[in-house]
Amino acid sequence: MKKEGRIHRDHWYSGITEAFQMYIPGNRIYQTMPAKRARIGTLFILPFIIGFILFMVRPLIESFSMSLCEVKLQAGAGYTKTWNNFANYNYALKVDANFNQYLLDEAGRMAINVVATLVMSFVIAVILNQDFKGRTFCRVIFFLPVILSSGVLPGIESSNEFFNLMSDVSKAATEESGVNLSASLQSLLSVSGVASDVFDVIFQMIDSIYDIVMASGIQIIVLLSGLQSISPSLYEAADVEGCSGWEAFWKITFPMVSPLLLVNCIYTIIDFFMKNDNRVIECINETMYGMNAKKMDFGAASAMSWLYFAVALVFIGIGAFIITRAVKSYE
């Protein structure tokens, strides 16, 4: 057992050493193709790295400092910080009446939406990869939610009077008719006692279908690029060997594209946690800006933000752990 641990540790150290050698001229790894690709990739993300260092590192440090202090605003003099250990975290977890409940609700909703988004984006990407008339037009349609959800559509939904009026009319019509097919079917299946928990998850996905479609654009593009990179010769060889389309999907398509599921999983989790309709973020804003009869408390809001960030990291770690052991990687 100790020998295996030592081997794993030595392998980890050698991997870090090789990663640094990719950027240092004068060694054998520097001239290899993976090193050249790593340097090119670093050039592409260099603007983000520089921007993060210049504009994000200091606010992150200041925010973490506020989460451990009592912050008092002073007119014309900014603010002062008084160290109070973990009092703000204690307030967020034990005193605030809504934060814990919102955190649990959003975490559960995120887990369901991530699975549904990954499945839907994969199915749509496979369909859009087929050769049919109007394929380009269909790809544009499925990418439109990315453009609309970037700020235009949420603004329309929140401030457009016609949109709100139509929503109220639809809700009123449902209440007057007394018929809600989704709710009625859900109640019927719940009374029957047949896999009620499973049906609750399925109906929650159905109720969130609008949000799922709106959040699937980037994932579809990523998976579509992976599908197009698969060599047609693999399918030709499978056809010669007598494989059916179903077998070719599970033996070729899914294993070759599965590494991209990790990218999509991480992106989907982060995208969900940053949504405008997230009740945890609303609770943090209410605490920070003193809305709903609350006083302005930058320290408590910072503690809530860091707790929310920690939960997001935990879900990313769980998703990465599951997917890296469930998928296959091909060079």
Short mmCIF file of C-alpha atoms in Angstrom, two decimals:
data_model
loop_
_atom_site.label_atom_id
_atom_site.label_comp_id
_atom_site.label_asym_id
_atom_site.label_seq_id
_atom_site.Cartn_x
_atom_site.Cartn_y
_atom_site.Cartn_z
CA MET A 1 0.00 0.00 0.00
CA LYS A 2 2.85 2.35 0.87
CA LYS A 3 4.60 1.43 -2.38
CA GLU A 4 1.50 2.28 -4.43
CA GLY A 5 1.20 5.62 -2.63
CA ARG A 6 4.84 6.42 -3.30
CA ILE A 7 4.45 5.53 -6.99
CA HIS A 8 1.37 7.74 -7.26
CA ARG A 9 3.17 10.62 -5.55
CA ASP A 10 6.24 10.26 -7.81
CA HIS A 11 3.99 10.20 -10.88
CA TRP A 12 2.27 13.37 -9.67
CA TYR A 13 5.58 15.14 -9.10
CA SER A 14 6.88 14.09 -12.53
CA GLY A 15 3.69 15.40 -14.15
CA ILE A 16 4.15 18.83 -12.55
CA THR A 17 7.82 18.87 -13.60
CA GLU A 18 6.93 18.07 -17.21
CA ALA A 19 4.23 20.75 -17.19
CA PHE A 20 6.81 23.39 -16.28
CA GLN A 21 9.34 22.03 -18.79
CA MET A 22 6.84 22.64 -21.59
CA TYR A 23 7.44 26.38 -21.20
CA ILE A 24 11.22 26.35 -20.56
CA PRO A 25 13.47 26.13 -23.65
CA GLY A 26 16.47 23.85 -23.70
CA ASN A 27 14.95 20.49 -22.68
CA ARG A 28 13.58 17.50 -24.58
CA ILE A 29 9.94 18.14 -23.63
CA TYR A 30 9.95 21.72 -24.93
CA GLN A 31 10.16 20.58 -28.59
CA THR A 32 7.42 17.95 -28.38
CA MET A 33 4.03 18.41 -30.03
CA PRO A 34 2.04 18.37 -26.74
CA ALA A 35 4.31 21.16 -25.43
CA LYS A 36 3.72 23.27 -28.55
CA ARG A 37 -0.03 22.76 -28.22
CA ALA A 38 0.12 23.71 -24.54
CA ARG A 39 1.95 26.95 -25.34
CA ILE A 40 -0.53 27.83 -28.10
CA GLY A 41 -3.43 27.15 -25.73
CA THR A 42 -1.80 29.31 -23.08
CA LEU A 43 -1.56 32.19 -25.56
CA PHE A 44 -5.30 31.94 -26.19
CA ILE A 45 -6.19 32.10 -22.49
CA LEU A 46 -3.47 34.64 -21.62
CA PRO A 47 -5.87 37.66 -21.87
CA PHE A 48 -8.16 36.00 -19.32
CA ILE A 49 -5.24 35.22 -17.00
CA ILE A 50 -3.99 38.82 -17.17
CA GLY A 51 -7.50 40.20 -16.64
CA PHE A 52 -8.09 37.87 -13.71
CA ILE A 53 -4.85 38.91 -12.01
CA LEU A 54 -5.44 42.63 -12.58
CA PHE A 55 -9.15 42.89 -11.83
CA MET A 56 -10.26 39.81 -9.86
CA VAL A 57 -7.56 38.78 -7.39
CA ARG A 58 -7.79 41.89 -5.21
CA PRO A 59 -11.63 41.87 -4.98
CA LEU A 60 -11.52 38.17 -4.07
CA ILE A 61 -9.06 38.81 -1.25
CA GLU A 62 -11.06 41.82 -0.05
CA SER A 63 -14.30 39.85 -0.15
CA PHE A 64 -12.81 37.02 1.90
CA SER A 65 -11.45 39.57 4.37
CA MET A 66 -14.92 41.13 4.70
CA SER A 67 -16.45 37.72 5.39
CA LEU A 68 -14.31 37.50 8.54
CA CYS A 69 -14.98 41.05 9.71
CA GLU A 70 -17.78 43.34 10.79
CA VAL A 71 -18.01 45.96 8.05
CA LYS A 72 -19.29 49.43 8.90
CA LEU A 73 -19.92 52.05 6.26
CA GLN A 74 -18.77 55.59 6.96
CA ALA A 75 -20.06 58.59 5.06
CA GLY A 76 -17.31 59.98 2.85
CA ALA A 77 -14.69 57.65 4.30
CA GLY A 78 -15.49 54.28 2.74
CA TYR A 79 -15.76 51.53 5.33
CA THR A 80 -13.99 50.07 8.32
CA LYS A 81 -13.45 46.40 9.15
CA THR A 82 -13.40 44.88 12.63
CA TRP A 83 -12.27 41.28 12.99
CA ASN A 84 -15.06 39.01 14.27
CA ASN A 85 -13.76 35.51 13.38
CA PHE A 86 -16.56 33.40 11.88
CA ALA A 87 -19.53 35.38 13.17
CA ASN A 88 -20.70 36.15 9.62
CA TYR A 89 -20.60 32.46 8.66
CA ASN A 90 -22.49 31.62 11.84
CA TYR A 91 -25.12 34.21 10.88
CA ALA A 92 -25.46 32.80 7.35
CA LEU A 93 -25.78 29.18 8.48
CA LYS A 94 -27.64 29.48 11.79
CA VAL A 95 -29.36 32.87 12.04
CA ASP A 96 -30.61 33.82 8.57
CA ALA A 97 -34.03 32.28 8.05
CA ASN A 98 -33.80 31.74 4.30
CA PHE A 99 -30.19 31.17 3.24
CA ASN A 100 -29.89 27.48 4.19
CA GLN A 101 -33.22 26.58 2.62
CA TYR A 102 -32.45 28.47 -0.57
CA LEU A 103 -29.03 26.83 -0.74
CA LEU A 104 -30.50 23.32 -0.46
CA ASP A 105 -33.29 24.06 -2.94
CA GLU A 106 -30.95 25.52 -5.55
CA ALA A 107 -28.45 22.67 -5.12
CA GLY A 108 -31.17 20.09 -5.73
CA ARG A 109 -32.55 21.99 -8.69
CA MET A 110 -29.03 22.35 -10.09
CA ALA A 111 -28.36 18.59 -9.90
CA ILE A 112 -31.54 17.81 -11.84
CA ASN A 113 -31.02 20.56 -14.43
CA VAL A 114 -27.39 19.61 -15.07
CA VAL A 115 -28.30 16.00 -15.84
CA ALA A 116 -31.21 17.08 -18.04
CA THR A 117 -29.10 19.69 -19.86
CA LEU A 118 -26.29 17.24 -20.58
CA VAL A 119 -28.70 14.60 -21.89
CA MET A 120 -30.68 17.04 -24.03
CA SER A 121 -27.60 18.73 -25.48
CA PHE A 122 -26.08 15.36 -26.37
CA VAL A 123 -29.25 14.16 -28.12
CA ILE A 124 -29.64 17.41 -30.05
CA ALA A 125 -25.94 17.41 -31.04
CA VAL A 126 -26.26 13.87 -32.42
CA ILE A 127 -29.34 14.90 -34.42
CA LEU A 128 -27.71 18.06 -35.78
CA ASN A 129 -24.65 16.06 -36.82
CA GLN A 130 -26.75 14.07 -39.29
CA ASP A 131 -26.84 14.98 -42.97
CA PHE A 132 -30.23 16.50 -43.83
CA LYS A 133 -31.60 19.56 -45.59
CA GLY A 134 -31.77 22.70 -43.50
CA ARG A 135 -29.13 21.46 -41.06
CA THR A 136 -27.40 24.87 -40.85
CA PHE A 137 -30.71 26.61 -40.17
CA CYS A 138 -31.51 24.15 -37.37
CA ARG A 139 -28.09 24.74 -35.81
CA VAL A 140 -28.74 28.48 -35.81
CA ILE A 141 -32.10 27.96 -34.12
CA PHE A 142 -30.59 25.91 -31.31
CA PHE A 143 -27.83 28.49 -30.78
CA LEU A 144 -30.26 31.42 -30.58
CA PRO A 145 -30.98 30.82 -26.86
CA VAL A 146 -27.31 31.55 -26.12
CA ILE A 147 -27.64 35.00 -27.70
CA LEU A 148 -31.05 35.68 -26.18
CA SER A 149 -30.09 34.57 -22.69
CA SER A 150 -27.00 36.79 -22.70
CA GLY A 151 -29.08 39.69 -21.41
CA VAL A 152 -31.76 40.56 -23.96
CA LEU A 153 -34.39 37.97 -23.11
CA PRO A 154 -34.01 38.16 -19.31
CA GLY A 155 -34.52 41.90 -19.56
CA ILE A 156 -37.64 41.41 -21.68
CA GLU A 157 -39.02 38.84 -19.25
CA SER A 158 -38.49 41.08 -16.24
CA SER A 159 -39.52 44.47 -17.62
CA ASN A 160 -41.76 43.90 -20.64
CA GLU A 161 -45.38 44.70 -19.76
CA PHE A 162 -46.82 42.67 -22.64
CA PHE A 163 -44.82 39.61 -21.63
CA ASN A 164 -46.00 39.92 -18.02
CA LEU A 165 -49.58 40.49 -19.17
CA MET A 166 -49.54 37.32 -21.30
CA SER A 167 -48.09 35.34 -18.39
CA ASP A 168 -50.87 36.58 -16.11
CA VAL A 169 -53.54 35.74 -18.70
CA SER A 170 -52.15 32.22 -19.12
CA LYS A 171 -52.08 31.68 -15.38
CA ALA A 172 -55.60 33.04 -14.96
CA ALA A 173 -56.93 30.81 -17.75
CA THR A 174 -55.43 27.75 -16.09
CA GLU A 175 -56.94 28.66 -12.73
CA GLU A 176 -60.40 29.37 -14.17
CA SER A 177 -60.56 26.18 -16.21
CA GLY A 178 -59.35 24.17 -13.26
CA VAL A 179 -57.41 21.90 -15.62
CA ASN A 180 -53.66 21.60 -15.36
CA LEU A 181 -52.58 18.47 -17.21
CA SER A 182 -49.10 18.38 -15.73
CA ALA A 183 -50.30 18.82 -12.16
CA SER A 184 -53.20 16.38 -12.65
CA LEU A 185 -50.98 13.67 -14.11
CA GLN A 186 -48.41 14.21 -11.37
CA SER A 187 -51.11 13.88 -8.69
CA LEU A 188 -52.47 10.72 -10.32
CA LEU A 189 -49.06 9.05 -10.41
CA SER A 190 -48.31 10.15 -6.85
CA VAL A 191 -51.57 8.61 -5.58
CA SER A 192 -50.81 5.36 -7.42
CA GLY A 193 -47.56 5.08 -5.45
CA VAL A 194 -45.56 3.91 -8.45
CA ALA A 195 -42.00 5.30 -8.18
CA SER A 196 -43.27 8.63 -6.88
CA ASP A 197 -39.78 10.01 -6.24
CA VAL A 198 -38.70 9.24 -9.80
CA PHE A 199 -41.80 10.86 -11.23
CA ASP A 200 -41.23 13.95 -9.09
CA VAL A 201 -37.80 14.37 -10.67
CA ILE A 202 -39.18 13.78 -14.17
CA PHE A 203 -41.96 16.33 -13.74
CA GLN A 204 -39.49 18.82 -12.32
CA MET A 205 -37.45 18.40 -15.50
CA ILE A 206 -40.59 18.87 -17.61
CA ASP A 207 -41.51 22.04 -15.73
CA SER A 208 -37.96 23.34 -16.29
CA ILE A 209 -37.80 22.46 -19.99
CA TYR A 210 -37.72 26.14 -20.98
CA ASP A 211 -34.70 26.84 -18.78
CA ILE A 212 -33.00 23.63 -19.93
CA VAL A 213 -33.33 24.51 -23.61
CA MET A 214 -32.14 28.06 -22.96
CA ALA A 215 -29.04 26.70 -21.22
CA SER A 216 -28.08 24.05 -23.81
CA GLY A 217 -26.64 26.16 -26.64
CA ILE A 218 -22.94 26.12 -25.71
CA GLN A 219 -23.08 22.46 -24.72
CA ILE A 220 -24.57 21.53 -28.10
CA ILE A 221 -21.76 23.35 -29.92
CA VAL A 222 -19.05 21.66 -27.82
CA LEU A 223 -20.52 18.19 -28.38
CA LEU A 224 -21.14 18.90 -32.06
CA SER A 225 -17.48 19.83 -32.55
CA GLY A 226 -16.51 16.54 -30.90
CA LEU A 227 -18.87 14.55 -33.12
CA GLN A 228 -17.46 16.16 -36.25
CA SER A 229 -13.91 15.25 -35.21
CA ILE A 230 -14.69 11.51 -35.27
CA SER A 231 -13.14 9.89 -38.32
CA PRO A 232 -15.72 8.44 -40.76
CA SER A 233 -13.39 5.47 -41.27
CA LEU A 234 -14.36 4.21 -37.81
CA TYR A 235 -18.00 3.97 -38.83
CA GLU A 236 -17.04 2.39 -42.17
CA ALA A 237 -15.00 -0.26 -40.37
CA ALA A 238 -17.88 -0.89 -37.95
CA ASP A 239 -20.29 -1.23 -40.87
CA VAL A 240 -17.98 -3.77 -42.55
CA GLU A 241 -17.88 -5.75 -39.30
CA GLY A 242 -21.67 -5.81 -39.24
CA CYS A 243 -22.31 -3.39 -36.37
CA SER A 244 -25.76 -1.86 -36.16
CA GLY A 245 -26.31 1.86 -35.73
CA TRP A 246 -27.11 1.33 -32.04
CA GLU A 247 -23.89 -0.63 -31.47
CA ALA A 248 -21.84 1.96 -33.39
CA PHE A 249 -23.29 4.68 -31.18
CA TRP A 250 -22.25 3.01 -27.92
CA LYS A 251 -18.93 1.62 -29.20
CA ILE A 252 -17.74 4.65 -31.22
CA THR A 253 -19.82 7.82 -30.85
CA PHE A 254 -20.31 7.93 -27.10
CA PRO A 255 -16.76 6.87 -26.06
CA MET A 256 -15.16 9.36 -28.47
CA VAL A 257 -17.31 12.28 -27.31
CA SER A 258 -17.53 11.37 -23.62
CA PRO A 259 -14.43 13.38 -22.54
CA LEU A 260 -16.30 16.54 -23.58
CA LEU A 261 -18.99 15.72 -21.03
CA LEU A 262 -16.61 16.88 -18.30
CA VAL A 263 -16.24 20.29 -19.98
CA ASN A 264 -19.99 20.58 -20.42
CA CYS A 265 -20.67 19.45 -16.85
CA ILE A 266 -18.38 22.08 -15.33
CA TYR A 267 -19.74 24.80 -17.63
CA THR A 268 -23.37 23.85 -16.86
CA ILE A 269 -22.81 23.86 -13.08
CA ILE A 270 -21.16 27.29 -13.17
CA ASP A 271 -23.80 28.65 -15.54
CA PHE A 272 -26.62 27.46 -13.28
CA PHE A 273 -25.08 28.94 -10.14
CA MET A 274 -24.78 32.31 -11.92
CA LYS A 275 -28.37 32.52 -13.22
CA ASN A 276 -30.38 35.70 -12.67
CA ASP A 277 -33.33 33.87 -11.07
CA ASN A 278 -31.17 32.19 -8.44
CA ARG A 279 -32.74 32.70 -5.02
CA VAL A 280 -29.41 32.36 -3.21
CA ILE A 281 -27.98 35.29 -5.16
CA GLU A 282 -31.17 37.25 -4.46
CA CYS A 283 -30.74 36.54 -0.74
CA ILE A 284 -27.11 37.70 -0.90
CA ASN A 285 -28.14 40.92 -2.69
CA GLU A 286 -30.87 41.57 -0.14
CA THR A 287 -28.35 41.21 2.68
CA MET A 288 -25.76 43.38 0.95
CA TYR A 289 -28.04 46.23 -0.12
CA GLY A 290 -30.40 46.21 2.84
CA MET A 291 -33.57 45.24 0.96
CA ASN A 292 -36.71 43.76 2.55
CA ALA A 293 -36.18 45.53 5.88
CA LYS A 294 -32.66 44.13 6.25
CA LYS A 295 -29.73 46.33 7.13
CA MET A 296 -26.79 46.62 4.77
CA ASP A 297 -24.35 43.94 5.91
CA PHE A 298 -21.37 43.51 3.60
CA GLY A 299 -19.70 41.05 5.96
CA ALA A 300 -22.63 38.62 6.08
CA ALA A 301 -23.18 38.95 2.33
CA SER A 302 -19.51 38.13 1.70
CA ALA A 303 -19.75 35.07 3.96
CA MET A 304 -22.86 33.89 2.09
CA SER A 305 -21.05 34.38 -1.22
CA TRP A 306 -18.06 32.32 -0.12
CA LEU A 307 -20.32 29.55 1.19
CA TYR A 308 -22.15 29.55 -2.12
CA PHE A 309 -18.82 29.44 -3.94
CA ALA A 310 -17.72 26.47 -1.81
CA VAL A 311 -20.91 24.58 -2.64
CA ALA A 312 -20.31 25.22 -6.35
CA LEU A 313 -16.74 23.88 -6.02
CA VAL A 314 -18.03 20.77 -4.24
CA PHE A 315 -20.49 20.04 -7.05
CA ILE A 316 -17.80 20.63 -9.67
CA GLY A 317 -15.52 18.21 -7.81
CA ILE A 318 -18.26 15.57 -7.56
CA GLY A 319 -19.14 15.96 -11.24
CA ALA A 320 -15.49 15.74 -12.30
CA PHE A 321 -14.93 12.68 -10.07
CA ILE A 322 -17.91 10.81 -11.53
CA ILE A 323 -17.33 11.70 -15.16
CA THR A 324 -13.55 11.08 -15.20
CA ARG A 325 -14.20 7.55 -13.98
CA ALA A 326 -17.17 6.89 -16.22
CA VAL A 327 -15.81 8.10 -19.57
CA LYS A 328 -12.98 6.98 -21.79
CA SER A 329 -10.26 9.26 -23.15
CA TYR A 330 -8.70 8.78 -26.58
CA GLU A 331 -5.66 10.56 -27.96
#
